[in-house]
Amino acid sequence: MKAILFTSLLMCVLSASGNEVSRDTINKKALRTVIITESAFYLGGNAFLQWVWYKDHKRVPFHFYNDNKGYLQVDKFGHAYGAYQYSRKGYEALRWAGVGKRKALIYGAPLGLILQTPIEIFDGIYEGYGFSNGDMIANASGTLLFMLQESIFNKQTAKLKFSYSPSEFSKYNPYNLGETHIERFFLDYNGHTYWMSINLSDLMPKVKLPKYLNLALGYSANGLLGEFENPSRVDGVAIPNIPRVRQYLFSLDIDLSRIKTKSKFLKSLFSQLNTLKIPFPAIEYNRLESIQFRPLYF
């Protein structure tokens, strides 16, 4: 949840650096803007965690929390997604400022791991949370996915994306899943789907396909009323026996960064929207319904 929140904010504050550009020399003004923006975001984010997010939680000795089975790992995909997008923006921001590719990879691409590690450290020192090794592995995976592709292939063939559709389950446990629409967006993992969007032209260069057409592999889950198991009662009210089910999805997607345009505005807009999966029909597999066709999956 915190990963999604901070990723959304970072997409906004670094929106000016929407696309990688080539410069012969470093633009010192642009580089200064990037450094100040990222530093302010880092310090502001840590201040928010300490004095707002954890303000009602008691500080305790550093401890661990094994949540690897929680929410059927949907939250782990969220951590990987957040780290991937942080790293992408950190790299693109330095390239926008004229920093060379190698240095941008060294100093910008690790941003995902750098920004999300303090979240885990804070979790480790406050009651009700705990440092999660699983979260750290997911964070590192997202950053590595970006760095390895950029350093080896000089492009992002496989991109992590996100889609959201409100679920019907928040009414059963609004304390855990959110009472308002905004709370549900962050708290209700039933509505989250995480995608690996893979460019088909990169996979099949000899086949004539639109350069922007992607194959999307998605993961989601349904029936998550609690972290590890569903409660039988909430506030004294009996809850139906709802099965917790993993969902595996196959769909198409559009890589907006590969749509050619001379408009700087559209390039920047496409860069921001490219964090989200474009709605398309999808094929879903889950253990209860087997294979289902979804005419339009958000």
Short mmCIF file of C-alpha atoms in Angstrom, two decimals:
data_model
loop_
_atom_site.label_atom_id
_atom_site.label_comp_id
_atom_site.label_asym_id
_atom_site.label_seq_id
_atom_site.Cartn_x
_atom_site.Cartn_y
_atom_site.Cartn_z
CA MET A 1 0.00 0.00 0.00
CA LYS A 2 2.78 2.46 0.93
CA ALA A 3 4.67 1.41 -2.21
CA ILE A 4 1.69 2.36 -4.42
CA LEU A 5 1.21 5.67 -2.59
CA PHE A 6 4.81 6.82 -2.94
CA THR A 7 5.07 5.59 -6.53
CA SER A 8 2.05 7.71 -7.46
CA LEU A 9 3.61 10.77 -5.84
CA LEU A 10 6.97 10.25 -7.52
CA MET A 11 5.33 10.00 -10.95
CA CYS A 12 3.92 13.47 -10.32
CA VAL A 13 7.01 15.21 -8.95
CA LEU A 14 9.27 13.88 -11.72
CA SER A 15 6.77 14.35 -14.53
CA ALA A 16 9.01 16.90 -16.26
CA SER A 17 11.58 14.19 -16.96
CA GLY A 18 9.09 12.08 -18.86
CA ASN A 19 11.41 10.83 -21.55
CA GLU A 20 15.06 9.98 -21.92
CA VAL A 21 16.83 12.48 -24.17
CA SER A 22 20.32 12.66 -25.61
CA ARG A 23 22.50 15.61 -24.67
CA ASP A 24 26.14 16.24 -25.48
CA THR A 25 26.78 17.84 -22.10
CA ILE A 26 25.11 17.84 -18.71
CA ASN A 27 22.44 20.47 -18.23
CA LYS A 28 23.46 21.72 -14.79
CA LYS A 29 20.16 23.47 -14.13
CA ALA A 30 18.20 20.33 -14.99
CA LEU A 31 20.53 18.14 -12.93
CA ARG A 32 20.18 20.48 -9.96
CA THR A 33 16.40 20.27 -10.32
CA VAL A 34 16.52 16.47 -10.32
CA ILE A 35 18.81 16.29 -7.28
CA ILE A 36 16.74 18.79 -5.28
CA THR A 37 13.45 17.12 -6.23
CA GLU A 38 14.59 13.60 -5.38
CA SER A 39 16.25 14.74 -2.14
CA ALA A 40 13.14 16.62 -1.07
CA PHE A 41 10.98 13.62 -1.94
CA TYR A 42 13.26 11.29 0.05
CA LEU A 43 13.37 13.54 3.13
CA GLY A 44 9.69 14.45 2.89
CA GLY A 45 8.70 10.80 2.51
CA ASN A 46 10.69 9.78 5.57
CA ALA A 47 9.20 12.67 7.56
CA PHE A 48 5.70 11.62 6.48
CA LEU A 49 6.35 8.05 7.61
CA GLN A 50 7.72 9.05 11.00
CA TRP A 51 5.32 11.81 11.98
CA VAL A 52 2.13 10.96 10.10
CA TRP A 53 1.96 7.30 9.07
CA TYR A 54 3.33 5.84 12.33
CA LYS A 55 2.19 8.61 14.70
CA ASP A 56 -0.33 6.34 16.45
CA HIS A 57 2.06 3.42 16.75
CA LYS A 58 4.45 2.79 19.63
CA ARG A 59 8.16 2.68 18.83
CA VAL A 60 9.67 -0.70 19.76
CA PRO A 61 13.01 -2.52 19.35
CA PHE A 62 13.83 -3.49 15.77
CA HIS A 63 12.00 -6.69 14.84
CA PHE A 64 11.08 -8.80 11.82
CA TYR A 65 7.69 -9.79 10.45
CA ASN A 66 7.12 -12.73 8.13
CA ASP A 67 4.27 -11.71 5.86
CA ASN A 68 5.31 -13.78 2.85
CA LYS A 69 1.99 -15.64 2.82
CA GLY A 70 -0.06 -12.51 3.38
CA TYR A 71 -2.67 -11.44 0.83
CA LEU A 72 -1.58 -14.33 -1.43
CA GLN A 73 1.55 -12.28 -2.27
CA VAL A 74 -0.36 -9.56 -4.11
CA ASP A 75 1.39 -6.95 -1.95
CA LYS A 76 4.80 -8.37 -2.95
CA PHE A 77 3.98 -7.68 -6.59
CA GLY A 78 3.09 -4.16 -5.47
CA HIS A 79 6.54 -3.72 -3.93
CA ALA A 80 8.26 -4.94 -7.09
CA TYR A 81 6.09 -2.66 -9.22
CA GLY A 82 6.88 0.35 -7.02
CA ALA A 83 10.62 -0.29 -7.08
CA TYR A 84 10.59 -0.77 -10.85
CA GLN A 85 8.81 2.54 -11.43
CA TYR A 86 11.06 4.42 -8.97
CA SER A 87 14.12 3.07 -10.76
CA ARG A 88 12.71 3.95 -14.15
CA LYS A 89 12.03 7.54 -13.11
CA GLY A 90 15.39 7.89 -11.37
CA TYR A 91 17.21 6.77 -14.50
CA GLU A 92 15.07 8.84 -16.90
CA ALA A 93 15.45 11.94 -14.75
CA LEU A 94 19.25 11.79 -14.91
CA ARG A 95 19.21 11.08 -18.64
CA TRP A 96 16.87 14.07 -19.06
CA ALA A 97 19.49 16.17 -17.26
CA GLY A 98 22.17 14.99 -19.70
CA VAL A 99 23.90 12.42 -17.49
CA GLY A 100 25.51 9.62 -19.50
CA LYS A 101 23.81 6.24 -19.68
CA ARG A 102 26.35 4.39 -17.50
CA LYS A 103 26.28 6.97 -14.71
CA ALA A 104 22.49 7.25 -14.92
CA LEU A 105 22.28 3.50 -14.38
CA ILE A 106 24.69 3.63 -11.44
CA TYR A 107 23.21 6.65 -9.66
CA GLY A 108 19.61 6.79 -10.87
CA ALA A 109 18.42 3.25 -11.45
CA PRO A 110 18.91 2.05 -7.83
CA LEU A 111 16.37 4.67 -6.73
CA GLY A 112 13.68 2.03 -6.27
CA LEU A 113 15.68 0.17 -3.65
CA ILE A 114 16.96 3.39 -2.05
CA LEU A 115 13.49 4.86 -1.58
CA GLN A 116 11.70 1.73 -0.41
CA THR A 117 14.32 0.46 2.05
CA PRO A 118 13.52 3.17 4.66
CA ILE A 119 9.88 2.03 4.60
CA GLU A 120 10.98 -1.43 5.72
CA ILE A 121 13.30 0.00 8.37
CA PHE A 122 10.48 2.11 9.79
CA ASP A 123 8.23 -0.96 9.77
CA GLY A 124 10.90 -2.74 11.81
CA ILE A 125 10.84 -0.21 14.65
CA TYR A 126 7.11 0.36 15.09
CA GLU A 127 4.52 -1.79 16.82
CA GLY A 128 2.05 -3.48 14.51
CA TYR A 129 4.54 -3.71 11.67
CA GLY A 130 7.91 -5.40 11.18
CA PHE A 131 10.85 -5.56 8.80
CA SER A 132 9.88 -7.93 5.99
CA ASN A 133 12.55 -9.88 4.15
CA GLY A 134 9.97 -10.74 1.51
CA ASP A 135 9.28 -7.06 0.87
CA MET A 136 13.00 -6.37 0.49
CA ILE A 137 13.38 -9.21 -2.02
CA ALA A 138 10.43 -7.82 -3.98
CA ASN A 139 11.92 -4.32 -3.88
CA ALA A 140 15.27 -5.59 -5.16
CA SER A 141 13.55 -7.63 -7.87
CA GLY A 142 11.78 -4.59 -9.28
CA THR A 143 14.95 -2.53 -9.37
CA LEU A 144 16.98 -5.36 -10.89
CA LEU A 145 14.38 -5.95 -13.60
CA PHE A 146 14.83 -2.39 -14.78
CA MET A 147 18.62 -2.24 -14.40
CA LEU A 148 19.40 -5.56 -16.10
CA GLN A 149 17.21 -4.85 -19.12
CA GLU A 150 18.59 -1.35 -19.57
CA SER A 151 22.21 -2.40 -19.15
CA ILE A 152 22.03 -5.57 -21.31
CA PHE A 153 19.41 -4.77 -23.95
CA ASN A 154 19.41 -0.96 -23.85
CA LYS A 155 15.60 -1.00 -23.60
CA GLN A 156 12.70 -2.23 -21.49
CA THR A 157 11.17 -5.19 -23.27
CA ALA A 158 9.29 -6.28 -20.13
CA LYS A 159 7.63 -3.53 -18.09
CA LEU A 160 5.75 -3.81 -14.81
CA LYS A 161 2.31 -2.22 -14.89
CA PHE A 162 -0.71 -1.85 -12.63
CA SER A 163 -4.48 -1.84 -13.02
CA TYR A 164 -7.25 -1.35 -10.52
CA SER A 165 -10.94 -2.17 -10.45
CA PRO A 166 -13.08 -1.73 -7.28
CA SER A 167 -14.06 -5.05 -5.73
CA GLU A 168 -17.20 -6.13 -3.89
CA PHE A 169 -15.34 -7.33 -0.79
CA SER A 170 -14.68 -4.10 1.10
CA LYS A 171 -18.25 -4.13 2.48
CA TYR A 172 -17.42 -7.24 4.52
CA ASN A 173 -14.36 -5.81 6.27
CA PRO A 174 -14.12 -2.04 5.67
CA TYR A 175 -11.57 -1.61 8.48
CA ASN A 176 -9.04 -3.71 6.57
CA LEU A 177 -10.12 -2.95 3.02
CA GLY A 178 -11.11 0.71 3.29
CA GLU A 179 -14.27 2.69 3.95
CA THR A 180 -13.90 5.34 1.23
CA HIS A 181 -13.05 4.98 -2.46
CA ILE A 182 -9.56 6.40 -1.90
CA GLU A 183 -8.89 4.05 1.02
CA ARG A 184 -10.10 1.08 -1.03
CA PHE A 185 -7.76 1.99 -3.86
CA PHE A 186 -4.80 1.54 -1.53
CA LEU A 187 -6.06 -1.09 0.93
CA ASP A 188 -8.26 -3.47 -1.06
CA TYR A 189 -5.82 -5.86 -2.74
CA ASN A 190 -8.77 -7.62 -4.39
CA GLY A 191 -8.90 -4.71 -6.81
CA HIS A 192 -5.17 -4.74 -7.64
CA THR A 193 -3.74 -6.48 -10.67
CA TYR A 194 -0.02 -6.42 -11.47
CA TRP A 195 1.18 -7.07 -14.98
CA MET A 196 4.37 -7.89 -16.81
CA SER A 197 3.85 -6.24 -20.18
CA ILE A 198 6.19 -7.71 -22.82
CA ASN A 199 6.76 -6.11 -26.22
CA LEU A 200 5.90 -8.55 -29.00
CA SER A 201 8.12 -6.89 -31.63
CA ASP A 202 11.13 -7.45 -29.37
CA LEU A 203 10.20 -11.09 -28.92
CA MET A 204 9.42 -11.70 -32.60
CA PRO A 205 11.44 -9.17 -34.63
CA LYS A 206 10.80 -10.96 -37.94
CA VAL A 207 7.02 -10.82 -37.56
CA LYS A 208 5.32 -7.63 -38.75
CA LEU A 209 3.49 -6.35 -35.70
CA PRO A 210 2.77 -2.86 -34.39
CA LYS A 211 5.83 -1.71 -32.44
CA TYR A 212 3.64 -0.71 -29.52
CA LEU A 213 1.76 -4.02 -29.13
CA ASN A 214 2.50 -5.97 -25.93
CA LEU A 215 1.55 -9.29 -24.38
CA ALA A 216 0.49 -8.81 -20.75
CA LEU A 217 0.75 -11.48 -18.04
CA GLY A 218 -1.20 -10.53 -14.93
CA TYR A 219 -1.54 -11.66 -11.33
CA SER A 220 -4.32 -10.83 -8.92
CA ALA A 221 -6.42 -12.45 -6.19
CA ASN A 222 -9.99 -12.46 -4.93
CA GLY A 223 -11.66 -13.11 -1.61
CA LEU A 224 -8.97 -11.41 0.51
CA LEU A 225 -10.77 -10.12 3.61
CA GLY A 226 -7.74 -10.41 5.91
CA GLU A 227 -4.00 -10.68 5.56
CA PHE A 228 -3.54 -14.42 6.17
CA GLU A 229 -7.10 -15.70 6.50
CA ASN A 230 -10.61 -14.36 6.33
CA PRO A 231 -12.40 -13.50 9.59
CA SER A 232 -15.63 -15.31 10.41
CA ARG A 233 -17.11 -12.20 12.06
CA VAL A 234 -16.49 -8.45 11.88
CA ASP A 235 -17.98 -6.22 14.60
CA GLY A 236 -20.18 -9.13 15.65
CA VAL A 237 -21.60 -9.64 12.16
CA ALA A 238 -21.13 -13.06 10.55
CA ILE A 239 -19.10 -13.04 7.31
CA PRO A 240 -19.87 -15.48 4.45
CA ASN A 241 -17.31 -18.19 3.79
CA ILE A 242 -15.51 -16.57 0.85
CA PRO A 243 -12.66 -18.57 -0.75
CA ARG A 244 -9.28 -16.90 -1.26
CA VAL A 245 -8.36 -17.43 -4.91
CA ARG A 246 -5.33 -16.58 -7.05
CA GLN A 247 -6.03 -15.25 -10.53
CA TYR A 248 -3.69 -15.59 -13.51
CA LEU A 249 -4.42 -13.42 -16.55
CA PHE A 250 -3.38 -13.20 -20.18
CA SER A 251 -4.15 -10.07 -22.16
CA LEU A 252 -2.80 -7.50 -24.59
CA ASP A 253 -1.42 -4.08 -23.78
CA ILE A 254 -0.07 -0.93 -25.43
CA ASP A 255 3.45 0.36 -24.79
CA LEU A 256 2.71 4.07 -25.04
CA SER A 257 6.42 4.94 -25.09
CA ARG A 258 6.67 3.34 -28.53
CA ILE A 259 3.97 5.49 -30.10
CA LYS A 260 5.78 8.07 -32.23
CA THR A 261 4.87 11.70 -31.62
CA LYS A 262 6.72 15.01 -31.89
CA SER A 263 4.66 16.55 -29.09
CA LYS A 264 6.65 16.95 -25.86
CA PHE A 265 3.39 17.10 -23.94
CA LEU A 266 2.19 13.79 -25.35
CA LYS A 267 5.57 12.17 -24.76
CA SER A 268 5.46 13.21 -21.11
CA LEU A 269 1.81 12.16 -20.77
CA PHE A 270 2.49 8.78 -22.38
CA SER A 271 5.42 8.24 -20.00
CA GLN A 272 3.20 8.76 -16.96
CA LEU A 273 0.31 6.67 -18.30
CA ASN A 274 2.72 3.88 -19.28
CA THR A 275 2.79 2.78 -15.64
CA LEU A 276 -0.81 1.56 -16.10
CA LYS A 277 -2.14 -1.39 -18.07
CA ILE A 278 -4.46 -0.41 -20.93
CA PRO A 279 -7.87 -2.18 -20.62
CA PHE A 280 -8.23 -5.08 -23.05
CA PRO A 281 -10.10 -8.39 -23.17
CA ALA A 282 -8.38 -11.03 -21.04
CA ILE A 283 -8.30 -14.75 -20.39
CA GLU A 284 -8.33 -15.60 -16.68
CA TYR A 285 -7.48 -18.85 -14.94
CA ASN A 286 -8.34 -19.59 -11.33
CA ARG A 287 -8.89 -22.87 -9.47
CA LEU A 288 -12.63 -22.30 -8.95
CA GLU A 289 -13.79 -21.24 -12.40
CA SER A 290 -10.95 -22.76 -14.44
CA ILE A 291 -10.61 -20.69 -17.63
CA GLN A 292 -12.81 -17.63 -18.09
CA PHE A 293 -12.97 -15.01 -20.84
CA ARG A 294 -13.22 -11.42 -19.62
CA PRO A 295 -14.59 -9.16 -22.42
CA LEU A 296 -12.84 -6.11 -20.94
CA TYR A 297 -10.47 -6.34 -18.01
CA PHE A 298 -9.49 -3.20 -16.12
#
